[in-house]
Amino acid sequence: MSEPDGPGGPGGLGRPGASESTTPSLRRDLGLAEVVVYGVGLILGAGIYAILGEATAVAGESVPLAFLAAAVVASFTGLSYAELASRFPRGEGDYVYVRETFGKRPAEVVAFLRVFVGSVSAAAVALAFAGYLSSFVDLSPVLAAVALVAVASAVNFWGIDVSAKLNLVFTAAEVGGLALVIWLGLGSWGSVAVLDAPFGPGGVLEATFLVFFAYLGFGSIVNVAEETEDPTRTVPRAIVLSVGITTVLYVLVAVSAVGVADWRALGESASPLALVAEAGGGPAAASIVGAIALTSTANTVLILLVSSSRLVYGVSKSEYRSFPTLFSRIHVRRGTPYLAVALVGGLTVPFVLLGDLGQVAALANGSLLVVFVAVNAALLKLRFDRPENREGFTAPLTVGRLSVTALCGLVTALGLLVVYLGRFL
């Protein structure tokens, strides 16, 4: 196993039982399969299980188009992340990319926004978890969501290897649940009026903005770079594979959902996929999908907290000092950034208390779009400032030094940001 890449990386690999004098560091336990599963699990739980109902309420049977449009937008920015992650394989991710091109202060703004997005997103998915849980037990949604955040924070503290193993099991369950929904809806695909948007193109555009929340996971894959073997090659490949796999699943599930269930009922449901399963396969199928949705959303909360705490850890290092250095401390026995874990968990709870999934998801989206604008701009500038540094992964569609995909990512992120400002301000 190699030492962390990039400037100023902490030397050596932390092991349980290391002494304080050896300055323990994060352990490289993740290969390509684990990172892809990590990304797929994060994206799926944050999206189709959590936000399908909100998006269907404004797009109707055109909601598959919203998922497809959001995938295109996400792919542009995802390719920028992949190239930048190949150049700077650091767990600080966006912070390093922006710092390398625009300087420390803009990078600190991006780091703050990313931690904010991680906390808000975890809160949104925790509320979705509570919505599915309500179909099984009569419990306060906010209380259930707070309890989930507490348990996920404890697992996050225990170790990345435990988180990765749980993620593998939960992601397999997530994909199984989606496969069941797709199978139940196969016979209804021909009846879906995909072009019949009840609120016109504006409704589809608004749904695209909401559904963009479903793809936020690819930006967090870079935050486990320092716990990944050969991150220069592994992280870019994991980003591309994760976005591709989830896009196929999203579109097929969206078509099945509006084919099996009335889009108005979906828009009002706190557990939309369970509703689809009940309409297509009866109460037993609804219970199965509802149970799987619980594991999916719980898994997503866990890995959102993992990625956000690793970002806090990274930018708190003595080489950066953008956040207080105490958050860069690594637990000697567990090999995890325990104070960063506690901070992110604590920041998530207030957003859970808002209790409104749509509002919380919109907060995450607006902030994330600002980050995506900065990341795409960073790659565009880097291509011109350092044209000789083109080793590793390179985003396709290059004209001279210009990255066409990064330019498209910048423009589309700005466009969705305008939609956000027009809707909420």
Coordinates of C-alpha atoms in Angstrom, one line a residue:
M1 CA 0.0 0.0 0.0
S2 CA 1.3 3.4 -0.9
E3 CA 1.3 6.7 1.0
P4 CA -1.4 9.3 0.2
D5 CA -0.8 11.1 -3.1
G6 CA -0.6 14.8 -3.6
P7 CA 1.2 17.6 -1.9
G8 CA 1.6 17.4 1.8
G9 CA -0.1 14.0 2.2
P10 CA 0.3 12.5 5.6
G11 CA 2.9 9.7 5.4
G12 CA 2.3 6.2 6.5
L13 CA -1.0 4.3 7.1
G14 CA -2.7 4.5 10.4
R15 CA -3.4 1.2 12.2
P16 CA -5.4 0.5 15.3
G17 CA -3.1 0.6 18.2
A18 CA -0.7 3.1 16.8
S19 CA 0.8 5.6 19.2
E20 CA 0.0 9.3 19.2
S21 CA 3.6 10.0 18.2
T22 CA 3.2 8.2 14.9
T23 CA 0.4 10.5 13.8
P24 CA -2.2 7.9 12.6
S25 CA -3.7 8.5 9.2
L26 CA -6.6 7.1 7.2
R27 CA -6.4 3.5 6.0
R28 CA -6.5 2.5 2.3
D29 CA -9.2 -0.3 2.5
L30 CA -11.2 0.5 -0.7
G31 CA -10.7 -0.9 -4.2
L32 CA -12.6 -0.1 -7.4
A33 CA -15.5 -2.4 -6.6
E34 CA -16.0 -0.9 -3.1
V35 CA -15.8 2.7 -4.4
V36 CA -18.3 2.0 -7.2
V37 CA -20.7 0.3 -4.8
Y38 CA -20.1 3.3 -2.4
G39 CA -21.1 5.7 -5.2
V40 CA -24.0 3.7 -6.5
G41 CA -25.4 3.2 -2.9
L42 CA -25.0 6.9 -2.2
I43 CA -26.7 8.0 -5.4
L44 CA -29.6 5.5 -5.3
G45 CA -30.6 6.2 -1.8
A46 CA -30.4 10.0 -2.2
G47 CA -32.5 9.8 -5.3
I48 CA -35.2 7.4 -6.4
Y49 CA -36.2 6.3 -2.9
A50 CA -36.3 9.8 -1.5
I51 CA -37.3 12.4 -4.2
L52 CA -39.4 10.5 -6.7
G53 CA -42.7 11.6 -5.2
E54 CA -41.7 15.3 -5.1
A55 CA -40.5 15.2 -8.7
T56 CA -43.6 13.4 -10.0
A57 CA -45.9 16.0 -8.4
V58 CA -44.6 18.6 -10.8
A59 CA -43.6 16.5 -13.9
G60 CA -46.4 13.9 -14.0
E61 CA -45.7 11.0 -16.4
S62 CA -42.9 13.1 -17.9
V63 CA -40.7 12.4 -14.8
P64 CA -38.5 9.9 -16.7
L65 CA -37.4 12.9 -18.9
A66 CA -36.5 14.8 -15.7
F67 CA -34.2 11.9 -14.6
L68 CA -32.6 11.7 -18.0
A69 CA -32.0 15.4 -18.2
A70 CA -30.6 15.5 -14.8
A71 CA -28.3 12.6 -15.7
V72 CA -26.9 14.6 -18.7
V73 CA -26.2 17.6 -16.5
A74 CA -24.6 15.4 -13.8
S75 CA -22.5 13.6 -16.4
F76 CA -20.9 16.9 -17.6
T77 CA -19.9 17.8 -14.1
G78 CA -19.0 14.2 -13.2
L79 CA -16.4 14.1 -16.0
S80 CA -14.9 17.3 -14.6
Y81 CA -14.7 15.7 -11.1
A82 CA -13.1 12.5 -12.7
E83 CA -10.3 14.5 -14.4
L84 CA -9.6 16.7 -11.4
A85 CA -9.7 13.6 -9.1
S86 CA -7.1 12.0 -11.4
R87 CA -4.8 15.1 -11.2
F88 CA -5.4 15.7 -7.4
P89 CA -6.3 12.4 -5.7
R90 CA -7.0 13.9 -2.3
G91 CA -9.8 13.4 0.1
E92 CA -10.4 17.1 0.2
G93 CA -11.8 16.9 -3.3
D94 CA -13.5 20.1 -4.4
Y95 CA -11.5 22.2 -1.9
V96 CA -8.2 21.2 -3.5
Y97 CA -9.5 21.6 -7.1
V98 CA -10.6 25.2 -6.4
R99 CA -7.6 26.1 -4.2
E100 CA -5.2 24.9 -7.0
T101 CA -6.8 27.3 -9.5
F102 CA -8.5 30.2 -7.7
G103 CA -6.8 30.3 -4.3
K104 CA -7.5 29.6 -0.6
R105 CA -10.5 31.9 0.1
P106 CA -12.7 30.6 -2.8
A107 CA -11.7 27.1 -1.8
E108 CA -12.8 27.7 1.8
V109 CA -16.2 28.8 0.5
V110 CA -16.5 25.7 -1.5
A111 CA -15.5 23.5 1.4
F112 CA -18.1 25.2 3.6
L113 CA -20.8 24.6 1.0
R114 CA -19.8 21.0 0.6
V115 CA -20.1 20.3 4.3
F116 CA -23.4 22.2 4.3
V117 CA -24.7 20.1 1.4
G118 CA -23.6 16.9 3.0
S119 CA -25.4 17.7 6.2
V120 CA -28.5 18.9 4.5
S121 CA -28.6 16.0 2.2
A122 CA -28.2 13.5 5.0
A123 CA -31.1 15.3 6.8
A124 CA -33.3 15.0 3.6
V125 CA -32.6 11.3 3.2
A126 CA -33.1 10.7 6.9
L127 CA -36.6 12.3 6.6
A128 CA -37.2 10.0 3.6
F129 CA -36.2 7.0 5.8
A130 CA -38.8 8.2 8.4
G131 CA -41.5 8.4 5.7
Y132 CA -41.0 4.8 4.8
L133 CA -40.7 3.8 8.5
S134 CA -44.1 5.3 9.1
S135 CA -45.7 2.6 7.0
F136 CA -44.5 0.0 9.6
V137 CA -44.6 1.8 12.9
D138 CA -46.3 4.8 14.4
L139 CA -43.3 7.0 15.3
S140 CA -42.5 10.7 15.1
P141 CA -40.8 11.2 11.7
V142 CA -38.4 13.7 13.1
L143 CA -37.5 11.5 16.0
A144 CA -36.9 8.5 13.7
A145 CA -34.7 10.7 11.5
V146 CA -32.6 12.0 14.4
A147 CA -32.1 8.5 15.7
L148 CA -30.9 7.3 12.3
V149 CA -28.3 10.2 12.1
A150 CA -27.0 9.2 15.6
V151 CA -26.7 5.5 14.7
A152 CA -25.0 6.3 11.3
S153 CA -22.5 8.6 13.1
A154 CA -21.6 5.8 15.4
V155 CA -20.9 3.5 12.5
N156 CA -18.9 6.2 10.8
F157 CA -16.8 6.5 13.9
W158 CA -16.2 2.8 14.1
G159 CA -14.3 2.5 10.8
I160 CA -14.4 2.9 7.0
D161 CA -14.1 -0.9 6.6
V162 CA -17.3 -1.5 8.6
S163 CA -19.0 1.3 6.6
A164 CA -17.9 -0.2 3.3
K165 CA -19.2 -3.7 4.3
L166 CA -22.6 -2.4 5.3
N167 CA -22.7 -0.3 2.2
L168 CA -22.1 -3.4 0.1
V169 CA -25.0 -5.3 1.7
F170 CA -27.4 -2.4 1.7
T171 CA -26.6 -1.4 -2.0
A172 CA -27.4 -5.0 -3.1
A173 CA -30.7 -4.7 -1.3
E174 CA -31.4 -1.3 -3.0
V175 CA -30.7 -2.6 -6.4
G176 CA -32.9 -5.7 -5.7
G177 CA -35.8 -3.4 -4.6
L178 CA -35.5 -1.3 -7.8
A179 CA -35.3 -4.5 -9.9
L180 CA -38.6 -5.6 -8.3
V181 CA -40.3 -2.3 -9.1
I182 CA -39.0 -2.4 -12.7
W183 CA -40.3 -6.0 -13.1
L184 CA -43.7 -5.0 -11.7
G185 CA -44.0 -2.2 -14.2
L186 CA -42.7 -3.9 -17.3
G187 CA -46.2 -4.5 -18.8
S188 CA -47.2 -0.8 -18.3
W189 CA -44.4 0.9 -20.1
G190 CA -46.4 1.2 -23.3
S191 CA -49.1 3.2 -21.6
V192 CA -46.8 5.9 -20.2
A193 CA -47.3 9.3 -21.9
V194 CA -43.8 10.5 -21.3
L195 CA -44.3 13.7 -23.3
D196 CA -47.6 14.6 -21.6
A197 CA -46.3 17.0 -18.9
P198 CA -49.3 18.3 -16.9
F199 CA -47.5 21.5 -16.1
G200 CA -45.7 21.9 -19.3
P201 CA -41.9 22.3 -19.9
G202 CA -41.7 24.4 -16.7
G203 CA -42.9 21.5 -14.6
V204 CA -40.3 19.1 -16.2
L205 CA -37.6 21.7 -15.7
E206 CA -38.6 22.1 -12.0
A207 CA -38.6 18.3 -11.6
T208 CA -35.1 18.2 -13.3
F209 CA -33.9 20.6 -10.6
L210 CA -35.4 18.4 -7.8
V211 CA -34.1 15.2 -9.4
F212 CA -30.6 16.6 -9.7
F213 CA -30.5 15.8 -5.9
A214 CA -30.6 12.2 -7.0
Y215 CA -27.1 12.4 -8.6
L216 CA -25.3 14.3 -5.8
G217 CA -23.4 11.2 -4.8
F218 CA -20.8 11.3 -7.6
G219 CA -19.3 14.5 -6.1
S220 CA -18.8 12.8 -2.8
I221 CA -16.9 9.8 -4.2
V222 CA -13.7 11.9 -4.3
N223 CA -13.8 12.4 -0.5
V224 CA -12.7 8.8 0.1
A225 CA -9.6 9.1 -2.2
E226 CA -7.2 8.8 0.7
E227 CA -8.9 5.5 1.8
T228 CA -8.7 4.1 -1.8
E229 CA -6.0 2.0 -3.3
D230 CA -4.6 3.7 -6.5
P231 CA -7.0 6.7 -6.3
T232 CA -5.6 8.3 -9.5
R233 CA -7.1 5.5 -11.5
T234 CA -9.8 4.2 -9.3
V235 CA -11.7 7.3 -8.4
P236 CA -12.3 8.6 -12.0
R237 CA -13.5 5.2 -13.1
A238 CA -15.8 4.9 -10.1
I239 CA -17.4 8.2 -10.8
V240 CA -18.1 7.3 -14.5
L241 CA -19.4 3.8 -13.6
S242 CA -21.6 5.0 -10.7
V243 CA -23.4 7.7 -12.8
G244 CA -23.9 5.3 -15.7
I245 CA -25.3 2.5 -13.6
T246 CA -27.7 4.7 -11.6
T247 CA -29.0 6.6 -14.7
V248 CA -30.2 3.3 -16.3
L249 CA -31.9 2.2 -13.0
Y250 CA -33.4 5.7 -12.5
V251 CA -35.0 6.0 -15.9
L252 CA -36.4 2.4 -15.9
V253 CA -37.8 2.8 -12.4
A254 CA -39.4 6.2 -13.2
V255 CA -41.2 4.7 -16.2
S256 CA -42.4 1.8 -14.2
A257 CA -43.6 4.0 -11.3
V258 CA -45.8 6.3 -13.4
G259 CA -47.0 3.3 -15.5
V260 CA -48.2 1.3 -12.4
A261 CA -49.5 4.1 -10.1
D262 CA -51.3 7.4 -10.8
W263 CA -48.8 10.2 -10.8
R264 CA -51.0 12.4 -8.5
A265 CA -50.9 9.7 -5.8
L266 CA -47.2 9.4 -6.2
G267 CA -46.7 13.1 -5.7
E268 CA -48.6 13.0 -2.4
S269 CA -46.9 9.9 -1.0
A270 CA -44.2 9.9 1.7
S271 CA -43.2 6.4 0.5
P272 CA -43.7 6.5 -3.3
L273 CA -41.9 3.2 -4.3
A274 CA -43.9 1.3 -1.7
L275 CA -47.0 2.7 -3.3
V276 CA -45.9 1.6 -6.7
A277 CA -45.1 -1.9 -5.4
E278 CA -48.6 -2.2 -3.7
A279 CA -50.3 -1.0 -6.9
G280 CA -48.4 -3.6 -9.0
G281 CA -47.9 -6.5 -6.7
G282 CA -50.1 -6.1 -3.6
P283 CA -49.4 -5.5 0.1
A284 CA -46.7 -8.1 0.2
A285 CA -44.7 -6.4 -2.5
A286 CA -45.2 -3.0 -0.8
S287 CA -43.8 -4.4 2.4
I288 CA -40.7 -5.8 0.7
V289 CA -40.0 -2.5 -1.2
G290 CA -40.7 -0.5 1.9
A291 CA -38.3 -2.5 4.0
I292 CA -35.6 -2.2 1.2
A293 CA -36.2 1.5 1.1
L294 CA -35.4 1.7 4.8
T295 CA -32.0 0.0 4.2
S296 CA -31.4 2.2 1.1
T297 CA -32.0 5.5 2.8
A298 CA -30.2 4.5 6.0
N299 CA -27.2 3.5 3.8
T300 CA -27.2 6.8 2.1
V301 CA -27.3 8.8 5.3
L302 CA -24.3 6.7 6.5
I303 CA -22.1 7.4 3.4
L304 CA -23.1 11.1 3.2
L305 CA -21.9 11.4 6.8
V306 CA -18.7 9.5 5.9
S307 CA -17.9 11.7 2.9
S308 CA -18.7 15.0 4.7
S309 CA -16.6 14.1 7.7
R310 CA -13.6 13.2 5.5
L311 CA -13.9 16.6 3.8
V312 CA -13.9 18.3 7.2
Y313 CA -10.9 16.2 8.2
G314 CA -9.0 17.0 5.0
V315 CA -9.4 20.8 5.1
S316 CA -8.5 20.9 8.8
K317 CA -5.0 19.5 8.2
S318 CA -2.1 21.6 9.3
E319 CA -1.1 22.1 5.6
Y320 CA -4.4 23.9 4.9
R321 CA -5.8 25.2 8.2
S322 CA -9.0 26.3 6.6
F323 CA -11.0 24.6 9.4
P324 CA -9.8 24.3 13.0
T325 CA -6.9 21.7 13.1
L326 CA -8.6 19.8 15.9
F327 CA -11.0 18.3 13.4
S328 CA -8.0 16.6 11.6
R329 CA -7.3 14.4 14.7
I330 CA -7.5 10.6 14.0
H331 CA -8.7 8.2 16.6
V332 CA -5.7 6.0 17.6
R333 CA -7.6 2.8 17.8
R334 CA -10.4 3.2 15.2
G335 CA -8.4 5.1 12.5
T336 CA -11.2 7.6 11.9
P337 CA -11.5 11.4 12.2
Y338 CA -13.7 11.2 15.3
L339 CA -14.1 14.9 15.9
A340 CA -15.0 15.6 12.3
V341 CA -17.5 12.7 12.5
A342 CA -19.1 14.3 15.6
L343 CA -19.2 17.8 13.9
V344 CA -21.0 16.5 10.8
G345 CA -23.5 14.5 12.8
G346 CA -24.3 17.5 15.0
L347 CA -24.7 19.8 12.0
T348 CA -27.2 17.4 10.4
V349 CA -29.7 17.3 13.2
P350 CA -31.0 21.0 12.9
F351 CA -31.9 20.4 9.2
V352 CA -33.8 17.2 10.2
L353 CA -35.9 19.4 12.5
L354 CA -37.2 21.3 9.5
G355 CA -39.2 18.2 8.7
D356 CA -39.9 19.1 5.1
L357 CA -38.2 16.8 2.6
G358 CA -38.8 19.0 -0.5
Q359 CA -37.5 22.1 1.3
V360 CA -34.4 20.4 2.6
A361 CA -33.5 18.8 -0.7
A362 CA -33.9 22.2 -2.4
L363 CA -31.4 23.7 0.1
A364 CA -28.9 21.0 -0.8
N365 CA -29.4 21.4 -4.5
G366 CA -28.9 25.2 -4.5
S367 CA -25.7 25.0 -2.6
L368 CA -24.4 22.0 -4.6
L369 CA -24.9 23.9 -7.9
V370 CA -22.7 26.7 -6.7
V371 CA -20.0 24.1 -6.0
F372 CA -20.5 22.5 -9.4
V373 CA -20.0 25.9 -11.1
A374 CA -16.8 26.3 -9.2
V375 CA -15.5 22.8 -10.0
N376 CA -16.2 23.1 -13.8
A377 CA -14.6 26.6 -13.8
A378 CA -11.6 25.2 -12.0
L379 CA -11.1 22.5 -14.7
L380 CA -11.5 25.1 -17.5
K381 CA -8.9 27.4 -15.9
L382 CA -6.5 24.5 -15.2
R383 CA -6.6 23.3 -18.8
F384 CA -5.2 26.7 -19.9
D385 CA -2.9 27.4 -16.9
R386 CA -1.2 23.9 -16.9
P387 CA -1.8 22.4 -20.4
E388 CA 1.3 20.2 -20.0
N389 CA -0.2 18.4 -17.0
R390 CA -2.6 15.9 -18.7
E391 CA -1.6 12.6 -17.3
G392 CA -4.3 10.2 -16.0
F393 CA -7.9 10.5 -16.9
T394 CA -8.9 13.3 -19.3
A395 CA -12.5 14.3 -20.0
P396 CA -13.6 13.6 -23.6
L397 CA -14.5 16.3 -26.2
T398 CA -11.6 18.6 -26.0
V399 CA -11.1 21.5 -28.5
G400 CA -7.5 22.7 -28.1
R401 CA -7.2 23.4 -24.4
L402 CA -10.9 23.8 -23.9
S403 CA -12.9 21.0 -22.2
V404 CA -16.3 21.1 -23.9
T405 CA -17.9 18.9 -21.2
A406 CA -16.6 21.2 -18.4
L407 CA -18.1 24.2 -20.3
C408 CA -21.4 22.4 -20.7
G409 CA -21.3 21.5 -17.0
L410 CA -20.7 25.1 -16.1
V411 CA -23.5 26.4 -18.3
T412 CA -26.1 23.7 -17.2
A413 CA -25.2 24.2 -13.5
L414 CA -25.7 27.9 -13.9
G415 CA -29.0 27.3 -15.7
L416 CA -30.3 25.1 -12.9
L417 CA -29.1 27.6 -10.3
V418 CA -31.3 30.2 -12.1
V419 CA -34.3 27.9 -11.8
Y420 CA -33.5 27.5 -8.1
L421 CA -33.3 31.3 -7.5
G422 CA -36.5 31.8 -9.4
R423 CA -38.4 29.2 -7.4
F424 CA -37.2 30.0 -3.9
L425 CA -36.1 33.6 -3.8

